[in-house]
Every structure is written in C-alpha cells, then in structure tokens.
C-alpha cells in the first residue's frame, strides 16, 4: 500500500510539473510569435522612414542648387523653391506617422516584457555571498521571518530563483538583485501588498526591499516619477506608483492618476497649490 501511495504521489507531482512546463512552453511560443510580428512591422516602418529621409534629402539638395544657380530668374527661382518646400512639408507628415509607429512598436515590446515578468518579485539588499547556491530556500526564510502567517496560509511555491545580472561585477559595491518567479500573479501581488503594509522588511535583521519586476524601459519610466513622488509624499498626498508606470495621488478628496509628466503639468495649472509645490520639478 505504501509503495502504491508513493507511486501515486510521484505521478501527481510529475503531472503537475509537466502541466507547468507545457504552460511555460506555450507562453514562450506565444511571445515568440508576437516578437516576430513586432520585428516585421518595425522593419517595414524603418524602410519607410529611410525612403522618406532620402526623398527629403534630394528635395533640399534641389532647393540649394536652385538658389545657387545664377542664371535662374528670381521669380522662377522663388516659385521652384516654394514648390519644393511644399513637397518637403508633405514628406514630413509620413515621417511623423512613422515615428508614432516606431513608438507603438517599442511600447508593444515593453508591454510584452512586462507581461513576461508579471509574476516576478525583485528582492533588493540581500548580501551577495548569502546562500548563493540556495536562493529558493533563502526566499522561504525571508517570508518566514517577515510574513509567517502568509507562509501558513499560502501554498508558497517558487518556479525560479536567481541573481541578476547572472555574472558578478567585482567593481559593483551593491549586491545584485534577486528575481523570484512565482507560479501565480495573485500570490506575488499579495506578498507585495503585505510588504508595503509592513514597510520594514528584513533578512537576519538586515533591511531589504521587495518590489515588482519590470522591463528596463518601465523601470526607467517609474524612476522619472521619483522626485515628484518624494515631494508629494512629504506633503501627505498619498502618492503611489501603479503598474506599469502610472503616478497616482490624492487631492481634494479624490484620487488622480497620470501616465506622464506632460499630462500632470497640464493638470497642476488648474490647482495653484499643487502648481507651487511642483513648478520647480516639472
């Protein structure tokens, strides 16, 4: 009986592992298709831009030649230049459209990377030599030290645990971050919410930080809010950075959110107090 139970347990574990592996493989194939489509559209857009740039360059060369030709009559020269300027203006319109297409492609790639990382937790501040070959259990210890009730309530599983970047830079004074890949996004969100509420998270008494993991572009966009975030936090406006890079805060009893500094700048012109607070930053 015991042997049969063990076999049944092993087979169930094996089935769960295979199901997880197939889901991961399916996600990878889907992402590869999307990347291929984005790559194709980006190449088409770049070809269009290069073609338009060549046409604009030829147009400017023609304008220069007409102006420098001494035999041309002033009136004819003026008309030719005006015609070519109109032609150049028409060429710049598709160039602007192409720039928008490129931006859209970049946003799609960023969104794709963020979706890959949507179940990841980034751990900052754990010493470099701490349990280097046993990071998964290290995460278990961090959870037990800070959130023992969560460990009891959740079926805490880890799909992947690693340092990033993979190779250690001897010139780097701060420890590399740790990336923990959870099987479910809701588990990640629950852990991060609890960490925010607790505020002080430690490992063996050493202060550290848990955060969501994003693409490089999204991390950069979130970083651009930091100075504004600090000012708002000091004024008790309850600022928050929402996914992927949106700033939210409370003003006059209402929550407001903005995706970029330009829109926030337009908004603060209608709020004198907020304008005085942020005018030196925006």
Short mmCIF file of C-alpha atoms in Angstrom, two decimals, residues 2 35 47 52 73 83 85 107 109 114 137 143 150 183 185 190 195 200-201 215 217 271 275:
data_model
loop_
_atom_site.label_atom_id
_atom_site.label_comp_id
_atom_site.label_asym_id
_atom_site.label_seq_id
_atom_site.Cartn_x
_atom_site.Cartn_y
_atom_site.Cartn_z
CA UNK A 2 2.76 2.43 0.96
CA UNK A 35 8.00 39.39 -31.14
CA UNK A 47 12.23 51.09 -44.57
CA UNK A 52 11.24 59.42 -46.81
CA UNK A 73 15.24 84.28 -62.84
CA UNK A 83 7.00 74.10 -54.74
CA UNK A 85 9.08 73.38 -49.75
CA UNK A 107 5.56 50.18 -26.36
CA UNK A 109 7.86 45.23 -26.84
CA UNK A 114 6.36 43.34 -18.58
CA UNK A 137 15.23 28.45 0.31
CA UNK A 143 8.98 35.00 4.04
CA UNK A 150 1.33 34.16 4.88
CA UNK A 183 3.56 30.50 -10.38
CA UNK A 185 0.44 36.72 -10.23
CA UNK A 190 -0.48 39.51 -2.07
CA UNK A 195 5.33 44.08 2.35
CA UNK A 200 10.18 47.37 7.25
CA UNK A 201 11.27 44.06 5.64
CA UNK A 215 11.35 45.76 -18.10
CA UNK A 217 12.15 50.79 -20.07
CA UNK A 271 -4.51 73.69 -8.98
CA UNK A 275 1.49 74.14 -9.04
#
